[in-house]
mmCIF file of C-alpha atoms (C1' of nucleotides) in Angstrom:
data_model
loop_
_atom_site.group_PDB
_atom_site.id
_atom_site.type_symbol
_atom_site.label_atom_id
_atom_site.label_comp_id
_atom_site.label_asym_id
_atom_site.label_seq_id
_atom_site.Cartn_x
_atom_site.Cartn_y
_atom_site.Cartn_z
ATOM 1 C CA MET V 1 89.189 -67.230 18.887
ATOM 2 C CA THR V 2 85.527 -66.746 18.362
ATOM 3 C CA ASP V 3 84.259 -63.302 19.143
ATOM 4 C CA ASP V 4 82.299 -63.453 22.362
ATOM 5 C CA GLY V 5 80.399 -60.306 21.583
ATOM 6 C CA ILE V 6 78.818 -61.985 18.611
ATOM 7 C CA VAL V 7 78.388 -65.453 19.953
ATOM 8 C CA ARG V 8 76.583 -64.159 22.973
ATOM 9 C CA HIS V 9 73.236 -64.203 21.210
ATOM 10 C CA PHE V 10 73.343 -67.938 21.343
ATOM 11 C CA PHE V 11 73.797 -68.068 25.071
ATOM 12 C CA SER V 12 71.602 -65.489 26.740
ATOM 13 C CA GLY V 13 69.005 -68.190 27.308
ATOM 14 C CA PHE V 14 71.617 -70.540 28.690
ATOM 15 C CA ILE V 15 72.588 -67.885 31.183
ATOM 16 C CA ARG V 16 69.032 -67.394 32.353
ATOM 17 C CA LEU V 17 68.654 -71.101 32.830
ATOM 18 C CA HIS V 18 71.843 -71.304 34.855
ATOM 19 C CA ILE V 19 70.443 -68.576 37.063
ATOM 20 C CA LEU V 20 67.034 -70.168 37.393
ATOM 21 C CA TYR V 21 68.560 -73.501 38.150
ATOM 22 C CA HIS V 22 70.767 -72.210 40.926
ATOM 23 C CA ALA V 23 68.000 -70.088 42.356
ATOM 24 C CA ALA V 24 65.817 -73.169 42.456
ATOM 25 C CA LYS V 25 68.471 -75.001 44.379
ATOM 26 C CA GLU V 26 69.453 -72.389 46.939
ATOM 27 C CA PRO V 27 69.428 -68.625 47.452
ATOM 28 C CA VAL V 28 71.916 -66.862 45.202
ATOM 29 C CA PHE V 29 72.996 -63.246 44.820
ATOM 30 C CA GLY V 30 74.213 -61.238 41.849
ATOM 31 C CA ALA V 31 77.960 -61.104 42.285
ATOM 32 C CA GLU V 32 78.029 -64.780 43.074
ATOM 33 C CA ILE V 33 76.154 -65.564 39.894
ATOM 34 C CA THR V 34 78.641 -63.559 37.876
ATOM 35 C CA GLU V 35 81.503 -65.647 39.187
ATOM 36 C CA GLU V 36 79.649 -68.846 38.601
ATOM 37 C CA LEU V 37 78.947 -67.889 34.993
ATOM 38 C CA ILE V 38 82.537 -66.860 34.378
ATOM 39 C CA HIS V 39 83.482 -70.282 35.615
ATOM 40 C CA HIS V 40 81.273 -71.690 32.864
ATOM 41 C CA GLY V 41 82.884 -69.495 30.243
ATOM 42 C CA TYR V 42 80.214 -66.806 30.044
ATOM 43 C CA ARG V 43 80.785 -63.108 30.436
ATOM 44 C CA LEU V 44 77.833 -61.206 31.821
ATOM 45 C CA SER V 45 78.231 -57.534 32.603
ATOM 46 C CA GLN V 46 76.488 -55.956 35.565
ATOM 47 C CA GLY V 47 74.494 -53.874 33.131
ATOM 48 C CA THR V 48 72.908 -57.078 31.930
ATOM 49 C CA LEU V 49 72.872 -59.151 35.080
ATOM 50 C CA TYR V 50 70.929 -56.876 37.374
ATOM 51 C CA PRO V 51 68.247 -55.841 34.907
ATOM 52 C CA THR V 52 67.870 -59.525 34.103
ATOM 53 C CA LEU V 53 67.361 -60.384 37.765
ATOM 54 C CA HIS V 54 64.847 -57.566 38.115
ATOM 55 C CA GLN V 55 63.043 -58.790 35.067
ATOM 56 C CA LEU V 56 62.885 -62.364 36.289
ATOM 57 C CA GLU V 57 61.589 -61.142 39.622
ATOM 58 C CA LYS V 58 58.988 -58.947 37.972
ATOM 59 C CA LEU V 59 57.844 -61.889 35.882
ATOM 60 C CA GLY V 60 57.407 -63.863 39.080
ATOM 61 C CA TYR V 61 60.126 -66.415 38.436
ATOM 62 C CA LEU V 62 62.401 -65.180 41.186
ATOM 63 C CA GLN V 63 61.789 -63.661 44.582
ATOM 64 C CA SER V 64 64.365 -61.677 46.498
ATOM 65 C CA GLN V 65 65.330 -61.122 50.088
ATOM 66 C CA THR V 66 67.978 -58.665 51.250
ATOM 67 C CA ARG V 67 70.447 -59.751 53.896
ATOM 68 C CA VAL V 68 73.639 -58.431 55.377
ATOM 69 C CA VAL V 69 76.556 -60.826 55.195
ATOM 70 C CA ASN V 70 80.070 -59.904 56.286
ATOM 71 C CA GLY V 71 79.042 -56.292 56.462
ATOM 72 C CA ARG V 72 77.762 -56.306 52.880
ATOM 73 C CA ARG V 73 74.226 -55.934 51.691
ATOM 74 C CA ARG V 74 73.276 -58.816 49.438
ATOM 75 C CA LYS V 75 70.056 -59.511 47.620
ATOM 76 C CA TYR V 76 69.398 -63.196 47.614
ATOM 77 C CA TYR V 77 67.170 -64.633 44.930
ATOM 78 C CA ARG V 78 65.334 -67.895 44.910
ATOM 79 C CA ALA V 79 63.073 -69.434 42.304
ATOM 80 C CA THR V 80 59.337 -69.326 42.836
ATOM 81 C CA ALA V 81 56.971 -72.147 41.956
ATOM 82 C CA SER V 82 56.345 -70.439 38.661
ATOM 83 C CA GLY V 83 60.066 -70.153 38.048
ATOM 84 C CA LYS V 84 60.487 -73.850 38.666
ATOM 85 C CA ARG V 85 57.737 -74.554 36.209
ATOM 86 C CA VAL V 86 59.571 -72.625 33.522
ATOM 87 C CA LEU V 87 62.741 -74.415 34.462
ATOM 88 C CA ASN V 88 61.054 -77.722 33.915
ATOM 89 C CA GLU V 89 59.697 -76.615 30.582
ATOM 90 C CA ALA V 90 63.222 -75.641 29.641
ATOM 91 C CA ARG V 91 64.468 -79.042 30.698
ATOM 92 C CA GLY V 92 62.202 -80.600 28.096
ATOM 93 C CA LYS V 93 63.436 -78.342 25.334
ATOM 94 C CA LEU V 94 66.981 -78.788 26.476
ATOM 95 C CA HIS V 95 66.554 -82.511 26.267
ATOM 96 C CA GLU V 96 65.348 -82.263 22.688
ATOM 97 C CA LEU V 97 68.120 -79.926 21.703
ATOM 98 C CA VAL V 98 70.679 -82.251 23.171
ATOM 99 C CA ALA V 99 69.147 -85.237 21.446
ATOM 100 C CA GLU V 100 69.668 -83.464 18.161
ATOM 101 C CA VAL V 101 72.807 -81.498 18.559
ATOM 102 C CA LEU V 102 74.844 -83.693 20.835
ATOM 103 C CA GLU V 103 73.708 -87.238 20.573
ATOM 104 C CA ASP V 104 72.703 -88.657 17.208
ATOM 105 C CA HIS V 105 75.436 -87.479 14.930
ATOM 106 C CA ASN V 106 75.212 -90.540 12.720
ATOM 107 C CA ARG V 107 71.490 -91.054 12.546
ATOM 108 C CA ASP V 108 69.277 -89.944 9.698
ATOM 109 C CA PHE V 109 67.265 -86.800 9.715
ATOM 110 C CA GLN V 110 63.980 -87.975 11.155
ATOM 111 C CA THR V 111 61.923 -84.870 11.664
ATOM 112 C CA THR V 112 58.744 -83.862 9.927
ATOM 113 C CA ARG V 113 60.317 -82.301 6.904
ATOM 114 C CA ARG V 114 59.681 -85.498 4.976
ATOM 115 C CA LYS V 115 56.002 -84.691 5.079
ATOM 116 C CA ARG V 116 56.631 -82.219 2.293
ATOM 117 C CA HIS V 117 55.825 -83.678 -1.085
ATOM 118 C CA ASP V 118 58.636 -82.076 -2.969
ATOM 119 C CA ALA V 119 61.310 -84.343 -1.639
ATOM 120 C CA GLY V 120 63.067 -85.721 -4.721
ATOM 121 C CA THR V 121 64.028 -82.281 -5.957
ATOM 122 C CA GLU V 122 66.063 -81.161 -2.990
ATOM 123 C CA PRO V 123 69.551 -80.073 -3.765
ATOM 124 C CA LYS V 124 72.525 -82.090 -2.653
ATOM 125 C CA LEU V 125 75.403 -79.745 -2.155
ATOM 126 C CA MET Y 1 51.753 -74.953 28.761
ATOM 127 C CA THR Y 2 53.290 -71.801 30.163
ATOM 128 C CA ASP Y 3 52.981 -68.531 28.339
ATOM 129 C CA ASP Y 4 55.314 -68.676 25.376
ATOM 130 C CA GLY Y 5 55.386 -64.943 24.929
ATOM 131 C CA ILE Y 6 57.223 -64.508 28.176
ATOM 132 C CA VAL Y 7 59.301 -67.623 28.168
ATOM 133 C CA ARG Y 8 60.728 -66.901 24.739
ATOM 134 C CA HIS Y 9 63.766 -65.094 26.096
ATOM 135 C CA PHE Y 10 65.076 -68.365 27.343
ATOM 136 C CA PHE Y 11 64.987 -70.044 23.985
ATOM 137 C CA SER Y 12 66.212 -67.649 21.326
ATOM 138 C CA GLY Y 13 69.632 -69.237 21.593
ATOM 139 C CA PHE Y 14 68.165 -72.712 21.403
ATOM 140 C CA ILE Y 15 66.473 -71.729 18.177
ATOM 141 C CA ARG Y 16 69.681 -70.431 16.652
ATOM 142 C CA LEU Y 17 71.412 -73.652 17.550
ATOM 143 C CA HIS Y 18 68.661 -75.744 16.000
ATOM 144 C CA ILE Y 19 69.125 -73.738 12.824
ATOM 145 C CA LEU Y 20 72.899 -73.978 12.856
ATOM 146 C CA TYR Y 21 72.768 -77.660 13.535
ATOM 147 C CA HIS Y 22 70.449 -78.431 10.646
ATOM 148 C CA ALA Y 23 72.302 -76.123 8.310
ATOM 149 C CA ALA Y 24 75.470 -77.957 9.185
ATOM 150 C CA LYS Y 25 73.868 -81.227 8.250
ATOM 151 C CA GLU Y 26 72.160 -80.308 5.009
ATOM 152 C CA PRO Y 27 70.796 -77.272 3.160
ATOM 153 C CA VAL Y 28 67.684 -75.854 4.772
ATOM 154 C CA PHE Y 29 65.358 -73.008 3.866
ATOM 155 C CA GLY Y 30 63.280 -70.635 5.943
ATOM 156 C CA ALA Y 31 59.773 -72.005 5.752
ATOM 157 C CA GLU Y 32 61.077 -75.481 6.428
ATOM 158 C CA ILE Y 33 62.896 -74.298 9.513
ATOM 159 C CA THR Y 34 59.711 -72.731 10.817
ATOM 160 C CA GLU Y 35 57.895 -76.058 10.588
ATOM 161 C CA GLU Y 36 60.746 -77.888 12.214
ATOM 162 C CA LEU Y 37 60.821 -75.469 15.134
ATOM 163 C CA ILE Y 38 57.067 -75.618 15.602
ATOM 164 C CA HIS Y 39 57.455 -79.333 15.915
ATOM 165 C CA HIS Y 40 59.893 -78.766 18.741
ATOM 166 C CA GLY Y 41 57.426 -76.486 20.473
ATOM 167 C CA TYR Y 42 58.925 -73.167 19.433
ATOM 168 C CA ARG Y 43 57.048 -70.380 17.714
ATOM 169 C CA LEU Y 44 59.183 -68.199 15.504
ATOM 170 C CA SER Y 45 57.510 -65.556 13.394
ATOM 171 C CA GLN Y 46 58.793 -64.692 9.962
ATOM 172 C CA GLY Y 47 59.644 -61.251 11.254
ATOM 173 C CA THR Y 48 62.206 -62.914 13.466
ATOM 174 C CA LEU Y 49 63.278 -65.846 11.361
ATOM 175 C CA TYR Y 50 64.409 -64.057 8.236
ATOM 176 C CA PRO Y 51 66.331 -61.274 9.934
ATOM 177 C CA THR Y 52 67.969 -63.976 12.025
ATOM 178 C CA LEU Y 53 69.027 -65.873 8.926
ATOM 179 C CA HIS Y 54 70.353 -62.678 7.371
ATOM 180 C CA GLN Y 55 72.248 -61.955 10.533
ATOM 181 C CA LEU Y 56 73.799 -65.403 10.679
ATOM 182 C CA GLU Y 57 74.802 -65.115 7.045
ATOM 183 C CA LYS Y 58 76.275 -61.683 7.552
ATOM 184 C CA LEU Y 59 78.261 -62.997 10.486
ATOM 185 C CA GLY Y 60 79.646 -65.692 8.246
ATOM 186 C CA TYR Y 61 78.003 -68.641 9.984
ATOM 187 C CA LEU Y 62 75.639 -69.433 7.143
ATOM 188 C CA GLN Y 63 75.891 -69.177 3.400
ATOM 189 C CA SER Y 64 72.921 -69.144 1.073
ATOM 190 C CA GLN Y 65 72.085 -70.330 -2.397
ATOM 191 C CA THR Y 66 68.812 -69.627 -4.160
ATOM 192 C CA ARG Y 67 67.114 -72.421 -5.996
ATOM 193 C CA VAL Y 68 63.781 -73.016 -7.663
ATOM 194 C CA VAL Y 69 61.887 -76.034 -6.401
ATOM 195 C CA ASN Y 70 58.399 -76.882 -7.614
ATOM 196 C CA GLY Y 71 58.071 -73.458 -9.126
ATOM 197 C CA ARG Y 72 58.995 -71.756 -5.874
ATOM 198 C CA ARG Y 73 62.077 -69.720 -5.130
ATOM 199 C CA ARG Y 74 63.823 -71.015 -2.044
ATOM 200 C CA LYS Y 75 66.931 -69.782 -0.342
ATOM 201 C CA TYR Y 76 68.876 -72.703 0.989
ATOM 202 C CA TYR Y 77 71.279 -72.122 3.817
ATOM 203 C CA ARG Y 78 74.181 -74.236 4.943
ATOM 204 C CA ALA Y 79 76.635 -73.738 7.753
ATOM 205 C CA THR Y 80 80.103 -72.473 6.933
ATOM 206 C CA ALA Y 81 83.275 -73.688 8.607
ATOM 207 C CA SER Y 82 82.998 -70.759 10.976
ATOM 208 C CA GLY Y 83 79.408 -71.648 11.710
ATOM 209 C CA LYS Y 84 80.406 -75.187 12.537
ATOM 210 C CA ARG Y 85 83.060 -73.876 14.859
ATOM 211 C CA VAL Y 86 80.449 -71.877 16.761
ATOM 212 C CA LEU Y 87 78.236 -74.921 16.827
ATOM 213 C CA ASN Y 88 80.984 -76.925 18.447
ATOM 214 C CA GLU Y 89 81.608 -74.218 20.979
ATOM 215 C CA ALA Y 90 77.913 -74.328 21.752
ATOM 216 C CA ARG Y 91 78.068 -78.076 22.171
ATOM 217 C CA GLY Y 92 80.534 -77.602 24.980
ATOM 218 C CA LYS Y 93 78.378 -75.084 26.772
ATOM 219 C CA LEU Y 94 75.318 -77.177 26.157
ATOM 220 C CA HIS Y 95 77.044 -80.114 27.737
ATOM 221 C CA GLU Y 96 77.807 -78.116 30.866
ATOM 222 C CA LEU Y 97 74.320 -76.750 31.090
ATOM 223 C CA VAL Y 98 72.881 -80.219 30.794
ATOM 224 C CA ALA Y 99 75.246 -81.575 33.396
ATOM 225 C CA GLU Y 100 73.879 -79.023 35.822
ATOM 226 C CA VAL Y 101 70.277 -78.615 34.931
ATOM 227 C CA LEU Y 102 69.319 -82.097 33.852
ATOM 228 C CA GLU Y 103 71.422 -84.439 35.909
ATOM 229 C CA ASP Y 104 70.333 -83.878 39.483
ATOM 230 C CA HIS Y 105 66.773 -83.266 38.544
ATOM 231 C CA ASN Y 106 65.402 -84.978 41.630
ATOM 232 C CA ARG Y 107 66.825 -82.698 44.246
ATOM 233 C CA ASP Y 108 65.216 -79.420 43.277
ATOM 234 C CA PHE Y 109 62.044 -79.687 45.305
ATOM 235 C CA GLN Y 110 63.392 -80.386 48.764
ATOM 236 C CA THR Y 111 65.321 -77.122 48.909
ATOM 237 C CA THR Y 112 62.100 -75.222 49.430
ATOM 238 C CA ARG Y 113 61.848 -76.449 52.982
ATOM 239 C CA ARG Y 114 65.144 -74.970 54.145
ATOM 240 C CA LYS Y 115 63.657 -71.586 54.824
ATOM 241 C CA ARG Y 116 64.034 -71.512 58.624
ATOM 242 C CA HIS Y 117 67.419 -73.097 58.693
ATOM 243 C CA ASP Y 118 69.485 -70.331 57.122
ATOM 244 C CA ALA Y 119 67.653 -67.335 58.541
ATOM 245 C CA GLY Y 120 70.200 -64.714 59.563
ATOM 246 C CA THR Y 121 73.221 -66.706 58.521
ATOM 247 C CA GLU Y 122 74.999 -66.966 55.265
ATOM 248 C CA PRO Y 123 73.380 -69.544 53.049
ATOM 249 C CA LYS Y 124 75.611 -72.304 51.945
ATOM 250 C CA LEU Y 125 77.044 -71.965 48.466
ATOM 251 C "C1'" DG S 1 49.338 -59.876 -19.639
ATOM 252 C "C1'" DC S 2 47.420 -61.427 -14.626
ATOM 253 C "C1'" DT S 3 46.149 -64.503 -10.875
ATOM 254 C "C1'" DA S 4 47.456 -67.848 -7.326
ATOM 255 C "C1'" DC S 5 50.428 -69.048 -3.942
ATOM 256 C "C1'" DG S 6 54.783 -70.451 -1.632
ATOM 257 C "C1'" DA S 7 58.394 -68.118 0.126
ATOM 258 C "C1'" DT S 8 61.143 -64.278 1.336
ATOM 259 C "C1'" DA S 9 61.630 -59.500 2.902
ATOM 260 C "C1'" DT S 10 60.626 -55.129 5.403
ATOM 261 C "C1'" DC S 11 58.719 -51.880 8.842
ATOM 262 C "C1'" DG S 12 58.289 -49.769 13.258
ATOM 263 C "C1'" DG S 13 57.452 -49.626 18.084
ATOM 264 C "C1'" DA S 14 58.753 -52.014 22.011
ATOM 265 C "C1'" DA S 15 62.019 -54.555 24.539
ATOM 266 C "C1'" DA S 16 66.672 -56.327 25.579
ATOM 267 C "C1'" DC S 17 71.651 -55.743 25.580
ATOM 268 C "C1'" DC S 18 75.821 -54.080 27.820
ATOM 269 C "C1'" DG S 19 79.896 -51.012 28.780
ATOM 270 C "C1'" DA S 20 80.516 -47.296 31.555
ATOM 271 C "C1'" DC S 21 79.247 -44.925 35.214
ATOM 272 C "C1'" DA S 22 76.709 -43.964 39.707
ATOM 273 C "C1'" DT S 23 74.991 -45.229 44.138
ATOM 274 C "C1'" DC S 24 74.364 -47.729 48.330
ATOM 275 C "C1'" DG S 25 75.619 -49.337 53.013
ATOM 276 C "C1'" DA S 26 78.045 -51.726 56.896
ATOM 277 C "C1'" DG S 27 82.495 -51.903 59.017
ATOM 278 C "C1'" DA S 28 87.006 -50.000 59.840
ATOM 279 C "C1'" DT S 29 89.851 -46.169 60.965
ATOM 280 C "C1'" DG S 30 90.885 -42.372 63.435
ATOM 281 C "C1'" DC A 1 80.712 -39.531 64.076
ATOM 282 C "C1'" DA A 2 82.818 -38.201 59.644
ATOM 283 C "C1'" DT A 3 84.969 -40.236 56.266
ATOM 284 C "C1'" DC A 4 86.968 -43.865 53.617
ATOM 285 C "C1'" DT A 5 86.725 -48.570 51.778
ATOM 286 C "C1'" DC A 6 84.967 -51.830 48.973
ATOM 287 C "C1'" DG A 7 81.634 -55.446 47.931
ATOM 288 C "C1'" DA A 8 77.465 -55.248 45.873
ATOM 289 C "C1'" DT A 9 73.550 -53.329 43.570
ATOM 290 C "C1'" DG A 10 71.595 -49.982 40.406
ATOM 291 C "C1'" DT A 11 71.103 -46.802 36.229
ATOM 292 C "C1'" DC A 12 71.856 -44.623 31.546
ATOM 293 C "C1'" DG A 13 71.864 -44.328 26.646
ATOM 294 C "C1'" DG A 14 73.051 -45.856 22.151
ATOM 295 C "C1'" DT A 15 72.732 -49.950 19.690
ATOM 296 C "C1'" DT A 16 70.733 -54.212 18.541
ATOM 297 C "C1'" DT A 17 66.956 -57.615 18.630
ATOM 298 C "C1'" DC A 18 62.173 -59.044 18.675
ATOM 299 C "C1'" DC A 19 57.976 -59.955 16.168
ATOM 300 C "C1'" DG A 20 53.141 -59.073 14.346
ATOM 301 C "C1'" DA A 21 51.574 -57.049 10.448
ATOM 302 C "C1'" DT A 22 52.269 -56.056 6.002
ATOM 303 C "C1'" DA A 23 54.477 -55.932 1.528
ATOM 304 C "C1'" DT A 24 57.066 -57.951 -2.184
ATOM 305 C "C1'" DC A 25 59.016 -61.354 -5.000
ATOM 306 C "C1'" DG A 26 59.013 -65.141 -8.517
ATOM 307 C "C1'" DT A 27 57.290 -69.083 -10.989
ATOM 308 C "C1'" DA A 28 53.495 -71.829 -13.004
ATOM 309 C "C1'" DG A 29 49.175 -71.899 -15.141
ATOM 310 C "C1'" DC A 30 45.811 -69.619 -17.552
#
DNA sequence: GCTACGATATCGGAAACCGACATCGAGATG
DNA sequence: CATCTCGATGTCGGTTTCCGATATCGTAGC
């Protein structure tokens, strides 16, 4: 099993995007997000989740509204216009990442590294 | 383009995956990675890149080999078996994220109009 | 020697991370 | 109406990460 504590560095951005995405779709609150993320295989402690939400709100990507549901106080977050803009920017990057990492396994390396003039001397390991 | 300085938190994981992916495909060195990432729209300073590479090597995901090319000392990195395992784990998560965030791209603007509808009641999950 | 330059490495203050712990608040119970 | 319950939000502190600026390293050419 891969150690989640270490691998987490790879996924903190993924988690934020999950949050932004859901908040763009409908109002969401903290505990609900935690469950949703667990369902996706992420573990996000409260000590990370809530500061993250506060941060995203402070940055203007989310906006909150407190409601009482079933006798419990919940803070619902939804994405602002600015948050949706970031989400769209992320979609672009996500698309590129997927194109590389998921899709063309068999194709040749076609990025700009060939612009370097030292090609022939690269090691083949 | 939105402010990269703020948005960066979303993408640090993306960057690590780009690195892992390329290192799994062929040996890569720091300065080359920087160019590659710039081409994808990321900005990664040397003060972040090299510690990140050291970290990934220390974790056992990368393994380095120093070579001299065109009179320059380069440290080539390639992914280890463990690194490839993490990469595959990331592929799974990436797939899920894409399924959510990219697939129903068209629906995310109409939700803004629902404001009156769910006032005082529990918003639909 | 020493200079040029590509490439790697470090430093330090600020920010993020996260497990553990603390607090809040509406309803139920009596 | 005091207290308990429990879902939910919030905070703390030590550790790790971030990153611009700066330093160092190493080879070729002189």
